[in-house]
Coordinates of C-alpha atoms in Angstrom, one line a residue:
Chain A
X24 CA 131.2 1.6 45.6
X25 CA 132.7 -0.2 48.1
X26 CA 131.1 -3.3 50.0
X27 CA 134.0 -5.1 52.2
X28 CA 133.7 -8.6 52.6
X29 CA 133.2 -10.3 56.3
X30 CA 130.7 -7.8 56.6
X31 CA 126.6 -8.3 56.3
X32 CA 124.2 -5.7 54.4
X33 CA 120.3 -5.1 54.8
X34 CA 118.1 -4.1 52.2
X35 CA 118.3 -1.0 54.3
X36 CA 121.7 -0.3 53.3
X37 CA 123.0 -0.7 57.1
X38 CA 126.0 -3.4 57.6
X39 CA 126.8 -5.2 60.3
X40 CA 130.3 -6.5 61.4
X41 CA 130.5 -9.6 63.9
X42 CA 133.3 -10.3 66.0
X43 CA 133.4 -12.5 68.4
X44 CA 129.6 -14.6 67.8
X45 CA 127.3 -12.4 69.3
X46 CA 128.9 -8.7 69.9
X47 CA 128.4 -6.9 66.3
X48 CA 129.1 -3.4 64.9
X49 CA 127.0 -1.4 62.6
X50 CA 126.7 1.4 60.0
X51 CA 125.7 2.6 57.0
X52 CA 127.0 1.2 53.8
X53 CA 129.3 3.2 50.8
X54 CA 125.9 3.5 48.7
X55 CA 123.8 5.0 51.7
X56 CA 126.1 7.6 52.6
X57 CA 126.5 8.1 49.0
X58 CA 122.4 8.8 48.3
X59 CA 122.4 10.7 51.5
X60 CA 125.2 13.6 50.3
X61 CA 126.9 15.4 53.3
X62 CA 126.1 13.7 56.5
X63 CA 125.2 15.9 58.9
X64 CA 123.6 15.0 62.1
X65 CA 123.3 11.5 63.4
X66 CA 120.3 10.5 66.2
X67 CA 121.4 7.3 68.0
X68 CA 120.2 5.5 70.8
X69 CA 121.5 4.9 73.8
X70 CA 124.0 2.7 75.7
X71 CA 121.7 -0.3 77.2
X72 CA 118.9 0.1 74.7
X73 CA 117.3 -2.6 73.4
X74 CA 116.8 -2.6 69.1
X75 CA 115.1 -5.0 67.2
X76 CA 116.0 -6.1 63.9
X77 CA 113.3 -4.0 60.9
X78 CA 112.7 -1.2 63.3
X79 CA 114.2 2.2 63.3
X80 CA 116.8 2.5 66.0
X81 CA 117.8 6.2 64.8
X82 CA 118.4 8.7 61.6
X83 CA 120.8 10.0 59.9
X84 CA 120.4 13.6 58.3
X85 CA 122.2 15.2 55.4
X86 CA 121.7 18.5 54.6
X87 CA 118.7 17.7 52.4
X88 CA 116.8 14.7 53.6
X89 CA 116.6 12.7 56.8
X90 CA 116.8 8.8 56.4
X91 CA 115.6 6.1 59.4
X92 CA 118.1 3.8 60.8
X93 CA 116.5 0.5 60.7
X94 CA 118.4 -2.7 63.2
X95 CA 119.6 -5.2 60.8
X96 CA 119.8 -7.1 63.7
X97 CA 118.5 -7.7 67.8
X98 CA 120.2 -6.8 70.4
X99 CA 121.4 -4.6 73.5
X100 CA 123.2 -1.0 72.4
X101 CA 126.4 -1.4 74.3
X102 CA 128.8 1.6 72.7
X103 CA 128.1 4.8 70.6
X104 CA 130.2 6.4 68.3
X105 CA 130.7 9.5 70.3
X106 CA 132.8 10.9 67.2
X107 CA 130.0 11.9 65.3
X108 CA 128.1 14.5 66.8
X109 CA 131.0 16.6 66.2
X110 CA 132.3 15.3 63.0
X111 CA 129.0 13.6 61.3
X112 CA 130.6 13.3 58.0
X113 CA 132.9 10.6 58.6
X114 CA 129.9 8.5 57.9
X115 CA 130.4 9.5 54.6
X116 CA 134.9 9.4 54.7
X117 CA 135.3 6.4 56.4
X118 CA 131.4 4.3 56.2
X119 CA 132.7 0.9 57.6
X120 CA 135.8 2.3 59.7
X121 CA 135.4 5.6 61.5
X122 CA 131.9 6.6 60.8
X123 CA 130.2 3.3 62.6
X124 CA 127.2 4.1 64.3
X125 CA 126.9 1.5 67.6
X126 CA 127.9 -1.4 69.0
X127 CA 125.5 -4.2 70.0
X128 CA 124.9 -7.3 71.8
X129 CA 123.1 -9.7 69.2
X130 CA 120.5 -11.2 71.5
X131 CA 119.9 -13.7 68.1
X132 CA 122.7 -14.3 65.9
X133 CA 121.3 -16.6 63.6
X134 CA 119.4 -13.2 62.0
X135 CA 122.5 -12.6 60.5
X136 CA 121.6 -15.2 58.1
X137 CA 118.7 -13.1 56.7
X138 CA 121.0 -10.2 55.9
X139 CA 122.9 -10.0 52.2
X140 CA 126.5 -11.1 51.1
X141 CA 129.0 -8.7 49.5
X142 CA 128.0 -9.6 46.9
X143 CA 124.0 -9.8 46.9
X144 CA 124.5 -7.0 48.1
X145 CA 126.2 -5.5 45.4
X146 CA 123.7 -6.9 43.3
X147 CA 121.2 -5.7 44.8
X148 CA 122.1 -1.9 44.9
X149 CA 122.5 -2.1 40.9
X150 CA 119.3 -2.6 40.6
X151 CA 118.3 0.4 43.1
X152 CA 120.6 2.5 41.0
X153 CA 118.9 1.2 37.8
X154 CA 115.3 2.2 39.3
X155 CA 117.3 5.6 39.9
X156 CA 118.0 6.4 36.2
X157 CA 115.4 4.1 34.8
X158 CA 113.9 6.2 31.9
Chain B
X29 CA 103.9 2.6 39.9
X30 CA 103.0 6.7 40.4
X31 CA 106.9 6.2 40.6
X32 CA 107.0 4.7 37.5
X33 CA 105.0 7.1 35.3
X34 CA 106.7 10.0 36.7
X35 CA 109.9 8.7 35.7
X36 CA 109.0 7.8 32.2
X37 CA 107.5 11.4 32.0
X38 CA 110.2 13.5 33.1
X39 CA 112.2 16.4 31.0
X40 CA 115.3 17.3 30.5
X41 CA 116.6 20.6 30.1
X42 CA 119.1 21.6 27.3
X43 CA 122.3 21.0 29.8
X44 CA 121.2 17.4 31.2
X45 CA 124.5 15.9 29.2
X46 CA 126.9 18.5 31.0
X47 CA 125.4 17.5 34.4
X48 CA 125.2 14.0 34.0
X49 CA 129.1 14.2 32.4
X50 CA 130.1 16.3 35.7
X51 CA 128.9 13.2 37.7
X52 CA 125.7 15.4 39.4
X53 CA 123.3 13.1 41.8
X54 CA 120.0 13.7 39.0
X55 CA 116.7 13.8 40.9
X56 CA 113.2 14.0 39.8
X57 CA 111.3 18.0 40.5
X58 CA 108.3 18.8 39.5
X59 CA 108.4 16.3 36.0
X60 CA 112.2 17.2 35.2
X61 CA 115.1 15.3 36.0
X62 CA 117.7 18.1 37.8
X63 CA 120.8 18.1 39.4
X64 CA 120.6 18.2 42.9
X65 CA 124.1 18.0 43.5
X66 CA 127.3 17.7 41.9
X67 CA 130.8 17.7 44.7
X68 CA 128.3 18.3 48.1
X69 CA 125.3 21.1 48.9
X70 CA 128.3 22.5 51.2
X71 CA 130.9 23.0 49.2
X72 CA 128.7 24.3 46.6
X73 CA 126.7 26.7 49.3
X74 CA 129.8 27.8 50.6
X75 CA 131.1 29.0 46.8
X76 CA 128.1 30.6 46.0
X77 CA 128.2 32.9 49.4
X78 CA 132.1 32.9 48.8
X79 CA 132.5 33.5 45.0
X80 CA 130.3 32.3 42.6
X81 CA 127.9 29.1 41.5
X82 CA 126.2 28.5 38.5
X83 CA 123.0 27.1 38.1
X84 CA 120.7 25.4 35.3
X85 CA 117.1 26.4 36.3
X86 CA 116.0 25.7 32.7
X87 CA 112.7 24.1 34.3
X88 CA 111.5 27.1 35.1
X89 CA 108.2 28.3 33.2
X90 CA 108.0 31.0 30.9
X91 CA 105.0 32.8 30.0
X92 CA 104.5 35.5 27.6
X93 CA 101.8 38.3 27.9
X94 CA 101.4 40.7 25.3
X95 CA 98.9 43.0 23.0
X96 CA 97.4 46.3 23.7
X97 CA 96.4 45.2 26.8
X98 CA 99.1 43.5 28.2
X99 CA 99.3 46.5 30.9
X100 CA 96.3 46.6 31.7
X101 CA 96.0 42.6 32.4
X102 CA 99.6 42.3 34.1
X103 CA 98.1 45.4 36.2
X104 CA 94.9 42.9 37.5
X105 CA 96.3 39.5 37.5
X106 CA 99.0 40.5 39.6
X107 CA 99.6 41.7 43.1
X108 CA 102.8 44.1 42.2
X109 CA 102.7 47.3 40.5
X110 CA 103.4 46.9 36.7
X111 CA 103.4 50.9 36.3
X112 CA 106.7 51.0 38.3
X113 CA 108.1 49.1 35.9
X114 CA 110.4 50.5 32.8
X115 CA 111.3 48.4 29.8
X116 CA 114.1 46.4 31.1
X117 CA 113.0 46.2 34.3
X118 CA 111.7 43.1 37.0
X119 CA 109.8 42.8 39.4
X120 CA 108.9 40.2 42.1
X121 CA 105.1 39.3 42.1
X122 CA 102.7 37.1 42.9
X123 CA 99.5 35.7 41.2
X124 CA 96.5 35.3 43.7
X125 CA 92.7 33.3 43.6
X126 CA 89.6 35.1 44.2
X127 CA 90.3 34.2 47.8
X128 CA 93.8 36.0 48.1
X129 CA 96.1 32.2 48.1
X130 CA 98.9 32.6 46.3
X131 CA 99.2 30.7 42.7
X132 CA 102.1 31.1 42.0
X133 CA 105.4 33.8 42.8
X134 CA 107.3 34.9 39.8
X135 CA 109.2 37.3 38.0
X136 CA 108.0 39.5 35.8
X137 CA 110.4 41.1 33.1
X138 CA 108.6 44.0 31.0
X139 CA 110.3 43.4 27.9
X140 CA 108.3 46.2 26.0
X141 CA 105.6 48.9 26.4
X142 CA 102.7 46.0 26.0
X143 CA 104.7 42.5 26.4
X144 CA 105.8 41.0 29.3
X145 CA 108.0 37.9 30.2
X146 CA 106.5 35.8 33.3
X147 CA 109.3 33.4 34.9
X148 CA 107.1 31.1 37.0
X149 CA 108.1 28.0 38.7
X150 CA 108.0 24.7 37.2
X151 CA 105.7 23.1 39.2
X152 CA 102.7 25.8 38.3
X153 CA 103.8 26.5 34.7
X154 CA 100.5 24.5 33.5
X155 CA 98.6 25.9 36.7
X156 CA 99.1 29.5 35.6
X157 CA 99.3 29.1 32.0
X158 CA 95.7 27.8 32.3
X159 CA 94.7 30.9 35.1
X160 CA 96.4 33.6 32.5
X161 CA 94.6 32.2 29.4
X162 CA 91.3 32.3 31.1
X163 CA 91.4 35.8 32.3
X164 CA 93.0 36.7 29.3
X165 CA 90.4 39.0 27.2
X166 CA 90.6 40.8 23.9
X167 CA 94.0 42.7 23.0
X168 CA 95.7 40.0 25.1
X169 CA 97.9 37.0 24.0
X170 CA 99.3 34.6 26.7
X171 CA 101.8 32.2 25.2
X172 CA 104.1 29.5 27.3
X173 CA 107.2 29.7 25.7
X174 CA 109.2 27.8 28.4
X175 CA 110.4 25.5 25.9
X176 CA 112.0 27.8 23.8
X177 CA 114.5 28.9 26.5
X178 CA 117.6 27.7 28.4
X179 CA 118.3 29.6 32.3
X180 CA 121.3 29.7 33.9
X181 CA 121.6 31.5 37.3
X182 CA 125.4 32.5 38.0
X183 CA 125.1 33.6 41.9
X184 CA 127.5 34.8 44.2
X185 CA 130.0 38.1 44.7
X186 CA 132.0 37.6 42.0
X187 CA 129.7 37.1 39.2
X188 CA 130.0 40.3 37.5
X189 CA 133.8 40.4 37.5
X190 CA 133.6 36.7 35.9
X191 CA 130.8 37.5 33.2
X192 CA 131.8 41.1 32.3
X193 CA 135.5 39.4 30.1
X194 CA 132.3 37.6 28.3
X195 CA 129.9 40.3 27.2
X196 CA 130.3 43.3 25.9
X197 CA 127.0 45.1 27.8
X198 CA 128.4 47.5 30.9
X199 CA 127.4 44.8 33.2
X200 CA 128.1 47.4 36.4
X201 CA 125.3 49.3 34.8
X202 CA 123.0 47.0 35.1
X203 CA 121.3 47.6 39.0
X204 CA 119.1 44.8 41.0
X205 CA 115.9 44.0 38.6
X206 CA 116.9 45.3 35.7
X207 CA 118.2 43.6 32.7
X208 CA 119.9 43.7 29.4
X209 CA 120.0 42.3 25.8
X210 CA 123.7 40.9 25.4
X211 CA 125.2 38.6 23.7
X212 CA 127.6 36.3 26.2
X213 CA 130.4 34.6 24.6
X214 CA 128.5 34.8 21.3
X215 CA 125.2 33.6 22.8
X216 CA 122.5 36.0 22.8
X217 CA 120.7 36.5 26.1
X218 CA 118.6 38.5 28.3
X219 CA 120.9 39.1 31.2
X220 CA 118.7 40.0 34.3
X221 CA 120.5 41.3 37.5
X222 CA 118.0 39.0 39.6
X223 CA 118.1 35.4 41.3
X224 CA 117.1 33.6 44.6
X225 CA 120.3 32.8 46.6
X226 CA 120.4 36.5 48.5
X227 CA 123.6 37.1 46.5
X228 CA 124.7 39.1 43.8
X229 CA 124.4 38.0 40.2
X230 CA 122.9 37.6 37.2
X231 CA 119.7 35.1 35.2
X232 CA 120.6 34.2 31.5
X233 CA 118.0 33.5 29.3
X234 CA 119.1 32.1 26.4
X235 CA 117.2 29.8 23.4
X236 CA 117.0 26.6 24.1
X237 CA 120.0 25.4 21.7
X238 CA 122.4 27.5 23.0
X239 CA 122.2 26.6 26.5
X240 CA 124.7 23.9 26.4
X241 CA 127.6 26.0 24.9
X242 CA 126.4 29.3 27.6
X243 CA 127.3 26.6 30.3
X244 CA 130.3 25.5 28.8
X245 CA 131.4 29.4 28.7
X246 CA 130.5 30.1 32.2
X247 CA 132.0 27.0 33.6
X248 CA 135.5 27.9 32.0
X249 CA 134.8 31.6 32.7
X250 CA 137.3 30.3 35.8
X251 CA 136.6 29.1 39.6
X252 CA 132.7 28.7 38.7
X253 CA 131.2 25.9 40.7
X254 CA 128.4 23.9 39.5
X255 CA 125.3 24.0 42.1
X256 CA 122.5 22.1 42.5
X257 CA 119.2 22.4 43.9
X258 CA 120.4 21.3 47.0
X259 CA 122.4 24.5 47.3
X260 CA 119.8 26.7 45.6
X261 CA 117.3 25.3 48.4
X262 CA 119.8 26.2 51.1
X263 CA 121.2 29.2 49.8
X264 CA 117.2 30.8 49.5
X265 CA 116.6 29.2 52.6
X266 CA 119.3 30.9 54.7
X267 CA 117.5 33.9 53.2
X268 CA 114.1 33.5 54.4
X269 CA 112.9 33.5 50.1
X270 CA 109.5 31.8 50.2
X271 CA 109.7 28.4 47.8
X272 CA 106.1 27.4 46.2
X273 CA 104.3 24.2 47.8
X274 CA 106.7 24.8 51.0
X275 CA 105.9 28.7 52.7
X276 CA 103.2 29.5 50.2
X277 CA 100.6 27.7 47.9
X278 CA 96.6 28.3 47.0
X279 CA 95.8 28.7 50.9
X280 CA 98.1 31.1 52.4
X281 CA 97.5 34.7 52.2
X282 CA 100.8 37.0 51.4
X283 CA 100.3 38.8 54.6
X284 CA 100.4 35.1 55.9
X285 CA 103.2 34.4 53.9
X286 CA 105.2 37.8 55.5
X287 CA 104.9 39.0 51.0
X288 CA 102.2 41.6 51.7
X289 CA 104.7 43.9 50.8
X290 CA 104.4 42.4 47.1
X291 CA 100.8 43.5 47.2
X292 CA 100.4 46.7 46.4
X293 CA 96.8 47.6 47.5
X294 CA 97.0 51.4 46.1
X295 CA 97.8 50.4 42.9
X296 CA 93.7 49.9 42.1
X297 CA 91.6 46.7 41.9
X298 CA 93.6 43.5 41.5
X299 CA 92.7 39.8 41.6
X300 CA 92.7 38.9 45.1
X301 CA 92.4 42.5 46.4
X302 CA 89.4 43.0 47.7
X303 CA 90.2 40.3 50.4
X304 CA 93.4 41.9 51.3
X305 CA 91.9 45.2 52.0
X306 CA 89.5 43.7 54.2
X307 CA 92.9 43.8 56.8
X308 CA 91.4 41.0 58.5
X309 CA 93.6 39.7 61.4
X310 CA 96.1 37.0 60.8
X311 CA 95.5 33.8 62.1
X312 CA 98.8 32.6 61.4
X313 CA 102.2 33.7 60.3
X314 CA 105.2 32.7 58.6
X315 CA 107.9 32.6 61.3
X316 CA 111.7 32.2 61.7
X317 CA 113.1 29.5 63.9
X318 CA 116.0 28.7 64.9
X319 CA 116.7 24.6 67.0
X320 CA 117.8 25.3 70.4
X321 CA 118.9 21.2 70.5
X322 CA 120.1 19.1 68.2
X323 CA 117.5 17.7 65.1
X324 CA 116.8 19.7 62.0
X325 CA 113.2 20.0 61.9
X326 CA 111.5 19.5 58.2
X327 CA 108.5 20.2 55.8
X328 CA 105.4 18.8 58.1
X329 CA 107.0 18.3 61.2
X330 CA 104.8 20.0 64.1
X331 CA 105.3 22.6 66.1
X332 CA 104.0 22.8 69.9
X333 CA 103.7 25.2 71.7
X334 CA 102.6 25.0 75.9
X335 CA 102.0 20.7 74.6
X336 CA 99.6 22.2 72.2
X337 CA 99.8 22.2 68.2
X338 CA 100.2 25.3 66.8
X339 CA 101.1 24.7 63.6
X340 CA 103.9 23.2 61.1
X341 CA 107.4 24.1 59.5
X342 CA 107.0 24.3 56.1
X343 CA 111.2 24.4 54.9
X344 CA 113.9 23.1 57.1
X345 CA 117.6 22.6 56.9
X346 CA 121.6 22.8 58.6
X347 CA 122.4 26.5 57.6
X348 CA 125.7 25.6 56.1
X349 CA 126.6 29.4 56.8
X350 CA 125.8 29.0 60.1
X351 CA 125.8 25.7 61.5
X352 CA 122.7 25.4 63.1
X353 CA 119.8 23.9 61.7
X354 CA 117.0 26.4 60.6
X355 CA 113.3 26.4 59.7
X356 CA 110.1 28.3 58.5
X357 CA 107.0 27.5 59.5
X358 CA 103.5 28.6 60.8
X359 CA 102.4 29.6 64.0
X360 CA 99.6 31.9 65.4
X361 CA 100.3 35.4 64.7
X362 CA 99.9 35.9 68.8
X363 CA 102.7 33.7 68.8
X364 CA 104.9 34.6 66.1
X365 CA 107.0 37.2 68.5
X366 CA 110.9 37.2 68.0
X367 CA 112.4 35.2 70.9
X368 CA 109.0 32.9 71.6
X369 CA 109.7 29.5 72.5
X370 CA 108.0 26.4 70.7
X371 CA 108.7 22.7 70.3
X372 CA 109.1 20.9 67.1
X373 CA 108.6 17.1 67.2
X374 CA 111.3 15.8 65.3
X375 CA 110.7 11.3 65.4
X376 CA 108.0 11.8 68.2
X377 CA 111.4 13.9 70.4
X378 CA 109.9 17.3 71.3
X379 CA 112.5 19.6 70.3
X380 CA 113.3 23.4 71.7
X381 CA 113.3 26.0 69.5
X382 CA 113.3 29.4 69.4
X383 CA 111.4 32.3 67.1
X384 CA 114.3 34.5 65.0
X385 CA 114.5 37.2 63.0
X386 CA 114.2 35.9 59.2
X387 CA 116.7 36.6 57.3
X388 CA 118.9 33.4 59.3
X389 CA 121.7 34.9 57.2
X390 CA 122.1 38.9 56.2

């Protein structure tokens, strides 16, 4: 698994990348895609909707099981990946590049504080993956 | 917590090592701990329509019946016709309440005059075990021997041209619901010509031991791809095959259930018969459908129909064969007509869809 650094992570397993202060990207992290299987329908919001950070903002459906988006973050949809309706699974090729999800602008940056490091992140998926095999 | 004991509960079957060694995703299903996917449900869907997949559905139950009156008991507890039913022959069945809801579906082998080989699912194995026992009177011994065996489904068109090198049975002699005593690369089995992916192929039932080294041989048997329960969900799916605690459990009715064609009312008296002959009208029925919009509408979700509920899907999936996402659930039978329009909410989104022939996929 892969969890690049610069980049935020929710116990929701959603990133978020932030550019320039308060205009941030998200998607679903390596390990989400990876529970999910083959991505392959994705239900986004709109340009000019609002999200706010805990609540579900969309899903995203493999073949087996539909998962909730939930905002990592506040803020004002201002792009949509219009790539994935027709090609869903470059969620799971290309998670942090090609297979975002939106773009937002953070109405409160200093949530990005809540979210996980690289590396608590990482941390924190072993120990979903350990509650995954635990036996 | 329920998570917890669940987890510390579950089984394995005899080929856990190979599918945890293939790098499968293991999930929990009803107590055991199964592959539900090893390289994608696609890719895996797509060789088993294609070519072939193969299978480990060692969870399955196994139930024996036999005695002097194992005919005679198979005959009442069950809604299919025994009597049709040659040694080395299967049938599709069903076990029903006193009410007519389904118990369980199964396959029934008949592996002699009086003894009988019940492959149940999983999640009923205790359920039916328990139902058969107690019905069970003198002349008649019901034994659950699930443990003993191994199953491996290999599914798809080119299954008997990859297991015949392996066996030395006439495998092209072998019709739909009929099986064999064979020995497959040195393992003895009871190849059945049966399974529950709408394609060709064959069930192995091997002991327990052996299963391993059966996998191994079918696996290098050549272009075999492992498939999970993902695929074996799409795959039945695609082919309108009712799955237990989805389409059918102890309230729905076959006719509900679109099985009444499993029971077979002139046979005589079964369990569950006299309701059936009633012919009372349906309230509801199993139906087809088929999103007009995008969402893929799942087990629960509700269906509307004129802003009213009508009723709830029961299975739903993206039909890797054809691209669109499918469902089966229950509407009124006034409603059920081919080419009806209904609504599925799908995240409180009220989403067209249309009524379709089941099979999705012929």
């Amino acid at each position: 698994m892969e969890y690049p650094k610069g980049l935020r992570y929710s116990r929701e397993h959603e990133w978020v990348s932030v550019e320039d202060g308060d205009s941030g990207i998200i998607g679903i992290t390596d390990f989400a895609q990876n529970e999910l299987g083959d991505v392959v329908y994705v239900e986004a919001p709109e340009v000019g909707e609002k999200i706010s950070k805990d609540d579900p903002f969309g899903a995203v459906e493999s073949v087996k099981a539909v998962s909730d988006l939930y905002a990592p973050v506040s803020g004002t949809v201002t792009e949509v990946n219009d790539a994935l309706p027709d090609t869903p699974e470059l969620i799971n090729e290309d998670p942090y590049g090609e297979g975002w999800i939106i773009k937002v602008t953070l109405s409160d940056p200093d949530e990005l504080d809540d979210l996980m490091t690289p590396e608590e992140y990482t941390e924190y998926c072993e120990g979903e993956q350990d509650d995954d095999d635990g036996d | 917590m329920a998570a917890e004991a669940e987890t510390q509960a579950l089984r394995r079957t005899p080929v856990h090592a190979r599918h945890v060694a293939l790098g499968a995703r293991m999930v929990e299903f009803a107590g055991w701990e199964m592959p539900v996917q090893y390289r994608g449900i696609q890719a895996e869907h797509a060789a088993v329509r294609s070519r072939a997949g193969l299978f480990d559905v060692s969870h399955m139950g196994e139930i024996e019946v036999s005695g002097a009156g194992a005919s005679r008991f198979c005959q009442h507890v069950t809604t299919n016709d025994v009597r049709r039913l040659d040694p080395s022959q299967a049938q599709y069945t069903l076990l029903l309440n006193d009410r007519a809801g389904v118990i369980d579906d199964l396959v029934i082998f008949r592996l002699e005059a009086e003894r009988y080989l019940l492959c149940v699912n999983a999640s009923r194995r205790e359920v039916d075990f328990e139902w058969l026992a107690g019905h069970a009177g003198d002349g008649v011994t019901v034994r659950d021997v699930s443990d003993s065996y191994a199953l491996l489904a290999l599914q798809g068109p080119a299954t008997e041209d990859i297991l015949q090198p392996l066996t030395a049975a006439e495998l092209s002699a072998v019709k739909p619901f009929n099986f064999v005593t064979a020995e497959v690369s040195g393992v003895r089995c009871m190849v059945s010509r049966t399974g529950y992916t709408g394609e060709d192929g064959f069930e192995l039932y091997c002991p327990a031991e052996d299963g391993a080294r059966l996998w191994d041989a079918l696996v290098d048997a050549g272009e075999v791809e492992p498939a999970g329960l993902g695929a074996r969900d799409t795959l039945r799916l695609e082919k309108g095959f009712a799955l237990y605690g989805h389409e059918i459990d102890e309230t729905t009715t076959p006719p509900e259930a679109r099985l009444g064609w499993v029971a077979k009312l002139d046979k005589g008296p079964f369990i569950g018969s006299d309701v059936l002959s009633r012919k009372e009208p349906l309230q509801r029925r199993l139906a087809g459908l088929e999103m007009a919009d995008a969402g893929i509408a799942r087990q629960g979700y509700r269906i509307f129909q004129d802003d009213r509920e009508v009723g709830r899907v029961t299975s739903g999936t993206l039909s890797p064969t054809l691209g669109k996402a499918i469902a089966l659930g229950y509407v009124p039978a006034d409603a059920a007509a081919v080419g009806a329009e209904v609504r599925v909410e799908i995240r409180r989104r009220r989403v067209p869809a249309r009524i379709v022939r089941v099979p999705f996929v012929r």
